[in-house]
Tab-separated table of C-alpha atoms and ligand atoms in Angstrom:
chain	number	residue	atom	x	y	z
H	179	MET	CA	51.259	239.183	7.829
H	180	LEU	CA	53.407	241.772	6.040
H	181	LYS	CA	55.488	244.347	7.862
H	182	ILE	CA	57.586	246.968	6.121
H	183	GLU	CA	59.987	249.047	8.179
H	184	ASN	CA	61.939	252.104	7.074
H	185	LEU	CA	62.088	251.003	3.431
H	186	HIS	CA	64.396	252.971	1.152
H	187	VAL	CA	64.716	252.319	-2.592
H	188	TYR	CA	66.866	254.115	-5.148
H	189	TYR	CA	66.829	254.046	-8.948
H	190	GLY	CA	70.360	255.264	-9.642
H	191	ASN	CA	70.424	258.674	-7.968
H	192	ILE	CA	66.675	258.911	-7.607
H	193	HIS	CA	65.603	258.319	-4.017
H	194	ALA	CA	62.196	256.784	-4.799
H	195	LEU	CA	61.218	255.485	-1.334
H	196	LYS	CA	62.281	257.479	1.706
H	197	GLY	CA	61.517	255.315	4.694
H	198	ILE	CA	58.170	253.594	4.158
H	199	ASP	CA	56.523	251.900	7.170
H	200	MET	CA	53.499	249.738	6.540
H	201	VAL	CA	51.621	246.756	7.929
H	202	VAL	CA	49.154	244.368	6.295
H	203	ASN	CA	47.260	242.125	8.722
H	204	GLU	CA	45.871	238.722	7.823
H	205	GLY	CA	42.444	238.937	6.171
H	206	GLU	CA	42.642	242.622	5.277
H	207	ILE	CA	42.419	244.535	2.032
H	208	VAL	CA	44.954	247.341	2.284
H	209	THR	CA	45.276	249.951	-0.424
H	210	LEU	CA	48.072	252.366	-1.295
H	211	ILE	CA	46.991	255.582	-2.896
H	212	GLY	CA	48.974	258.556	-4.147
H	213	ALA	CA	49.774	260.668	-7.173
H	214	ASN	CA	51.687	259.441	-10.225
H	215	GLY	CA	55.288	258.776	-9.327
H	216	ALA	CA	54.647	258.775	-5.560
H	217	GLY	CA	56.243	255.347	-5.138
H	218	LYS	CA	53.304	252.929	-4.955
H	219	THR	CA	54.536	250.483	-7.587
H	220	THR	CA	58.066	250.726	-6.227
H	221	THR	CA	56.809	249.717	-2.772
H	222	LEU	CA	55.187	246.592	-4.233
H	223	ARG	CA	58.285	245.801	-6.286
H	224	ALA	CA	60.489	246.082	-3.235
H	225	VAL	CA	58.237	243.692	-1.284
H	226	SER	CA	58.632	241.082	-4.048
H	227	ASN	CA	62.332	241.944	-4.349
H	228	ILE	CA	62.014	242.939	-7.986
H	229	VAL	CA	63.838	246.096	-6.926
H	230	GLU	CA	66.386	246.115	-4.142
H	231	ALA	CA	65.725	247.614	-0.732
H	232	ARG	CA	68.744	249.817	0.003
H	233	GLU	CA	67.729	250.136	3.622
H	234	GLY	CA	64.945	248.758	5.818
H	235	LYS	CA	63.305	245.459	6.568
H	236	ILE	CA	60.440	243.458	5.081
H	237	GLU	CA	58.814	240.672	7.091
H	238	PHE	CA	56.307	238.183	5.706
H	239	LEU	CA	54.571	235.763	8.087
H	240	GLY	CA	57.077	236.618	10.769
H	241	GLU	CA	60.077	235.880	8.573
H	242	ASP	CA	62.614	238.399	7.307
H	243	ILE	CA	62.324	238.296	3.500
H	244	THR	CA	64.483	241.334	2.762
H	245	GLY	CA	66.832	240.303	-0.039
H	246	VAL	CA	65.219	236.869	-0.489
H	247	LYS	CA	65.093	235.887	-4.174
H	248	ALA	CA	61.819	236.873	-5.898
H	249	THR	CA	61.139	233.236	-6.912
H	250	ASP	CA	61.520	232.093	-3.299
H	251	ILE	CA	59.149	234.808	-2.101
H	252	VAL	CA	56.530	233.421	-4.505
H	253	LYS	CA	56.998	229.981	-2.953
H	254	LYS	CA	56.178	231.439	0.458
H	255	GLY	CA	52.731	232.450	-0.843
H	256	LEU	CA	53.264	236.087	-1.742
H	257	ILE	CA	51.960	236.576	-5.274
H	258	HIS	CA	52.385	239.791	-7.202
H	259	VAL	CA	50.150	240.589	-10.189
H	260	PRO	CA	52.081	243.433	-11.817
H	261	GLU	CA	50.788	246.413	-13.753
H	262	GLY	CA	49.886	245.834	-17.368
H	263	ARG	CA	48.388	242.360	-17.716
H	264	ARG	CA	51.405	240.151	-17.995
H	265	VAL	CA	49.963	236.978	-19.454
H	266	PHE	CA	51.784	234.399	-21.524
H	267	ALA	CA	50.492	235.464	-24.924
H	268	GLN	CA	51.402	232.278	-26.786
H	269	MET	CA	49.607	230.074	-24.283
H	270	THR	CA	45.878	229.487	-23.982
H	271	VAL	CA	43.763	230.861	-21.163
H	272	MET	CA	43.628	227.398	-19.591
H	273	GLU	CA	47.403	226.950	-19.818
H	274	ASN	CA	47.949	230.328	-18.163
H	275	LEU	CA	45.647	229.357	-15.287
H	276	GLU	CA	47.321	225.956	-14.892
H	277	LEU	CA	50.673	227.670	-14.805
H	278	GLY	CA	49.436	229.739	-11.870
H	279	ALA	CA	49.009	226.483	-9.932
H	280	TYR	CA	52.295	224.867	-10.957
H	281	LEU	CA	53.825	224.950	-7.481
H	282	ARG	CA	50.783	223.306	-5.891
H	283	LYS	CA	50.353	219.629	-5.187
H	284	ASP	CA	46.754	219.634	-3.908
H	285	LYS	CA	45.229	218.426	-7.190
H	286	ASP	CA	41.613	218.221	-5.937
H	287	VAL	CA	41.653	221.713	-4.504
H	288	ILE	CA	43.251	223.011	-7.709
H	289	LYS	CA	40.255	221.679	-9.617
H	290	ARG	CA	37.883	223.409	-7.219
H	291	ASP	CA	39.806	226.679	-7.459
H	292	LEU	CA	39.725	226.491	-11.239
H	293	GLU	CA	35.938	226.179	-11.081
H	294	MET	CA	35.836	229.130	-8.705
H	295	VAL	CA	37.932	231.279	-11.073
H	296	PHE	CA	35.661	230.305	-13.967
H	297	ASN	CA	32.652	231.219	-11.825
H	298	MET	CA	34.143	234.616	-11.027
H	299	PHE	CA	35.156	235.197	-14.640
H	300	PRO	CA	32.688	233.382	-16.949
H	301	ARG	CA	34.446	235.067	-19.875
H	302	LEU	CA	37.602	233.075	-19.143
H	303	TYR	CA	35.615	229.843	-19.254
H	304	GLU	CA	34.086	230.780	-22.606
H	305	ARG	CA	37.568	231.544	-23.922
H	306	LYS	CA	39.539	228.837	-22.164
H	307	ASN	CA	41.101	227.529	-25.383
H	308	GLN	CA	41.858	230.946	-26.862
H	309	LEU	CA	45.453	232.179	-27.105
H	310	SER	CA	45.838	234.746	-24.336
H	311	GLY	CA	47.599	237.261	-26.560
H	312	THR	CA	44.458	237.544	-28.687
H	313	MET	CA	42.202	238.390	-25.728
H	314	SER	CA	41.068	241.965	-25.134
H	315	GLY	CA	42.855	244.134	-22.589
H	316	GLY	CA	40.127	243.636	-19.980
H	317	GLU	CA	40.071	239.892	-20.553
H	318	GLN	CA	43.836	239.697	-20.135
H	319	GLN	CA	43.526	241.625	-16.893
H	320	MET	CA	40.957	239.102	-15.639
H	321	LEU	CA	43.301	236.311	-16.649
H	322	ALA	CA	46.250	237.870	-14.819
H	323	ILE	CA	44.148	238.072	-11.640
H	324	GLY	CA	42.747	234.572	-12.194
H	325	ARG	CA	46.258	233.183	-12.538
H	326	GLY	CA	47.202	234.907	-9.292
H	327	ILE	CA	44.261	233.237	-7.505
H	328	MET	CA	45.235	229.840	-8.948
H	329	SER	CA	48.519	230.006	-7.098
H	330	LYS	CA	46.508	230.034	-3.838
H	331	PRO	CA	48.349	232.993	-2.378
H	332	LYS	CA	48.410	233.948	1.274
H	333	LEU	CA	48.950	237.541	0.187
H	334	LEU	CA	47.870	238.774	-3.240
H	335	ILE	CA	49.517	241.972	-4.411
H	336	LEU	CA	47.611	243.731	-7.179
H	337	ASP	CA	49.122	246.669	-9.046
H	338	GLU	CA	46.502	248.780	-10.829
H	339	PRO	CA	44.037	245.996	-11.647
H	340	SER	CA	41.603	248.507	-13.169
H	341	MET	CA	44.115	250.133	-15.510
H	342	GLY	CA	42.738	250.730	-18.985
H	343	LEU	CA	39.403	249.086	-18.319
H	344	ALA	CA	35.961	250.347	-19.284
H	345	PRO	CA	33.968	251.710	-16.302
H	346	LEU	CA	31.621	248.726	-16.113
H	347	LEU	CA	34.537	246.321	-16.034
H	348	VAL	CA	36.304	248.414	-13.391
H	349	LYS	CA	33.337	247.913	-11.079
H	350	GLU	CA	33.381	244.192	-11.794
H	351	ILE	CA	37.099	243.858	-11.096
H	352	PHE	CA	36.706	245.545	-7.707
H	353	GLU	CA	33.782	243.298	-6.819
H	354	ILE	CA	35.943	240.302	-7.669
H	355	VAL	CA	38.827	241.557	-5.540
H	356	LYS	CA	36.395	241.902	-2.635
H	357	LYS	CA	35.105	238.373	-3.265
H	358	VAL	CA	38.613	236.919	-3.460
H	359	ASN	CA	39.261	238.455	-0.062
H	360	SER	CA	36.022	237.491	1.676
H	361	GLU	CA	35.299	234.094	0.109
H	362	SER	CA	38.781	232.760	-0.597
H	363	LYS	CA	40.239	234.346	2.556
H	364	ILE	CA	43.106	235.863	0.621
H	365	THR	CA	44.753	238.956	2.090
H	366	VAL	CA	45.107	241.718	-0.515
H	367	LEU	CA	47.521	244.619	-0.949
H	368	LEU	CA	46.182	246.850	-3.682
H	369	VAL	CA	47.638	249.789	-5.580
H	370	GLU	CA	45.136	251.855	-7.505
H	371	GLN	CA	44.808	255.097	-9.429
H	372	ASN	CA	41.096	254.734	-8.897
H	373	ALA	CA	41.314	255.755	-5.245
H	374	ASN	CA	37.564	256.080	-4.826
H	375	MET	CA	36.866	252.468	-5.747
H	376	ALA	CA	39.895	251.154	-3.878
H	377	LEU	CA	38.909	252.932	-0.655
H	378	LYS	CA	35.383	251.555	-0.922
H	379	ILE	CA	36.522	247.933	-0.816
H	380	ALA	CA	39.576	248.350	1.435
H	381	ASP	CA	39.764	247.962	5.196
H	382	ARG	CA	42.729	250.301	5.593
H	383	ALA	CA	44.701	252.698	3.417
H	384	TYR	CA	48.103	254.330	3.189
H	385	VAL	CA	48.571	257.607	1.343
H	386	ILE	CA	52.013	257.980	-0.233
H	387	GLU	CA	53.567	261.248	-1.363
H	388	THR	CA	57.041	261.478	-2.899
H	389	GLY	CA	58.269	258.275	-1.335
H	390	LYS	CA	56.792	258.767	2.142
H	391	VAL	CA	53.638	257.684	3.932
H	392	VAL	CA	51.795	260.895	4.771
H	393	MET	CA	48.637	259.347	6.164
H	394	ASN	CA	47.244	255.980	7.107
H	395	GLY	CA	44.089	254.766	8.717
H	396	LEU	CA	40.794	253.018	8.221
H	397	ALA	CA	39.664	253.348	4.606
H	398	LYS	CA	36.367	254.880	5.741
H	399	ASP	CA	38.245	257.625	7.594
H	400	VAL	CA	40.721	258.254	4.761
H	401	ILE	CA	37.888	258.533	2.238
H	402	SER	CA	36.227	261.271	4.279
H	403	ASP	CA	39.427	263.225	4.927
H	404	ASN	CA	39.260	266.637	3.246
H	405	SER	CA	42.861	266.778	2.019
H	406	VAL	CA	42.556	263.293	0.520
H	407	ARG	CA	39.259	264.194	-1.118
H	408	GLU	CA	40.800	267.268	-2.699
H	409	ALA	CA	43.985	265.594	-3.854
H	410	TYR	CA	42.869	262.157	-4.947
H	411	LEU	CA	39.130	261.763	-5.074
H	412	GLY	CA	38.221	264.616	-7.399
L	785	ATP	P1	52.042	255.658	-10.939
L	785	ATP	O1	50.763	255.865	-10.238
L	785	ATP	O2	52.304	256.729	-11.976
L	785	ATP	O3	52.255	254.264	-11.454
L	785	ATP	P2	53.750	255.144	-8.627
L	785	ATP	O4	53.293	255.791	-7.369
L	785	ATP	O5	53.489	253.709	-8.780
L	785	ATP	O6	53.194	255.970	-9.863
L	785	ATP	P3	56.527	254.481	-9.021
L	785	ATP	O7	56.346	253.788	-10.331
L	785	ATP	O8	56.774	253.679	-7.826
L	785	ATP	O9	55.304	255.457	-8.742
L	785	ATP	O10	57.695	255.535	-9.217
L	785	ATP	C1	58.293	256.251	-8.126
L	785	ATP	C2	59.414	257.124	-8.659
L	785	ATP	O11	60.499	256.313	-9.118
L	785	ATP	C3	59.030	257.995	-9.851
L	785	ATP	O12	59.676	259.222	-9.723
L	785	ATP	C4	59.566	257.234	-11.051
L	785	ATP	O13	59.891	258.093	-12.118
L	785	ATP	C5	60.796	256.568	-10.487
L	785	ATP	N1	61.068	255.287	-11.159
L	785	ATP	C6	60.258	254.209	-11.198
L	785	ATP	N2	60.837	253.196	-11.891
L	785	ATP	C7	62.036	253.651	-12.296
L	785	ATP	C8	63.101	253.085	-13.066
L	785	ATP	N3	63.056	251.838	-13.520
L	785	ATP	N4	64.185	253.879	-13.290
L	785	ATP	C9	64.253	255.136	-12.830
L	785	ATP	N5	63.282	255.717	-12.102
L	785	ATP	C10	62.178	254.999	-11.835
């Protein structure tokens, strides 16, 4: 579904990605793990063309999307939920969710998906008329994910969905990501500081160090690798 080949990204003189190769197959949950500053977020940004790929190729559903405008990538079904709960603060919860579906024309299915999102996140239903900016951090995170689901993505890219959340909510968010994947058949590419949780729900994982993939494999093998355990799993 997604194929990244020899991806290089620079921020000015900083060579942030040094030839990343990565594949996400349809139906999978793939996670990227690595230390702070390793290049995880940059990889996701390059896929959505929020930052420019200096070198390399990105294919989505067999099509070369390197350099394709970010808004056009969204239209192809690749939805990126960035770090830090970007919701439209002056709009209600309901309006944010409707906005997620604005490119869709399948009105009946939209209604069903809205019910599904409310089922996954009962809190959003309770607060559907509340201004999003007044919701708690965890609630805004749920809303950002819910809005992503409402766009009916083929590939959902999630950057640190558990960031800043209380432990109980972290568990809930991961369960929801798993559900989105298994019940809604949405392929997921996930970046997480919480490597333990991410590896538990993922099918496969890539470990990134200073802009390079240093290991990849089945999540169950990566989680039991000694060097990974020492470096990332505490
Ligand atoms: P974290 O887990 O801390 O979010 P990360 O693996 O997602 O880290 P990136 O955010 O991709 O790491 O950053 C990779 C490198 O690029 C870091 O050295 C970072 O300082 C640098 N970098 C990221 N964004 C910019 C920017 N806008 N300008 C300059 N350097 C940047």
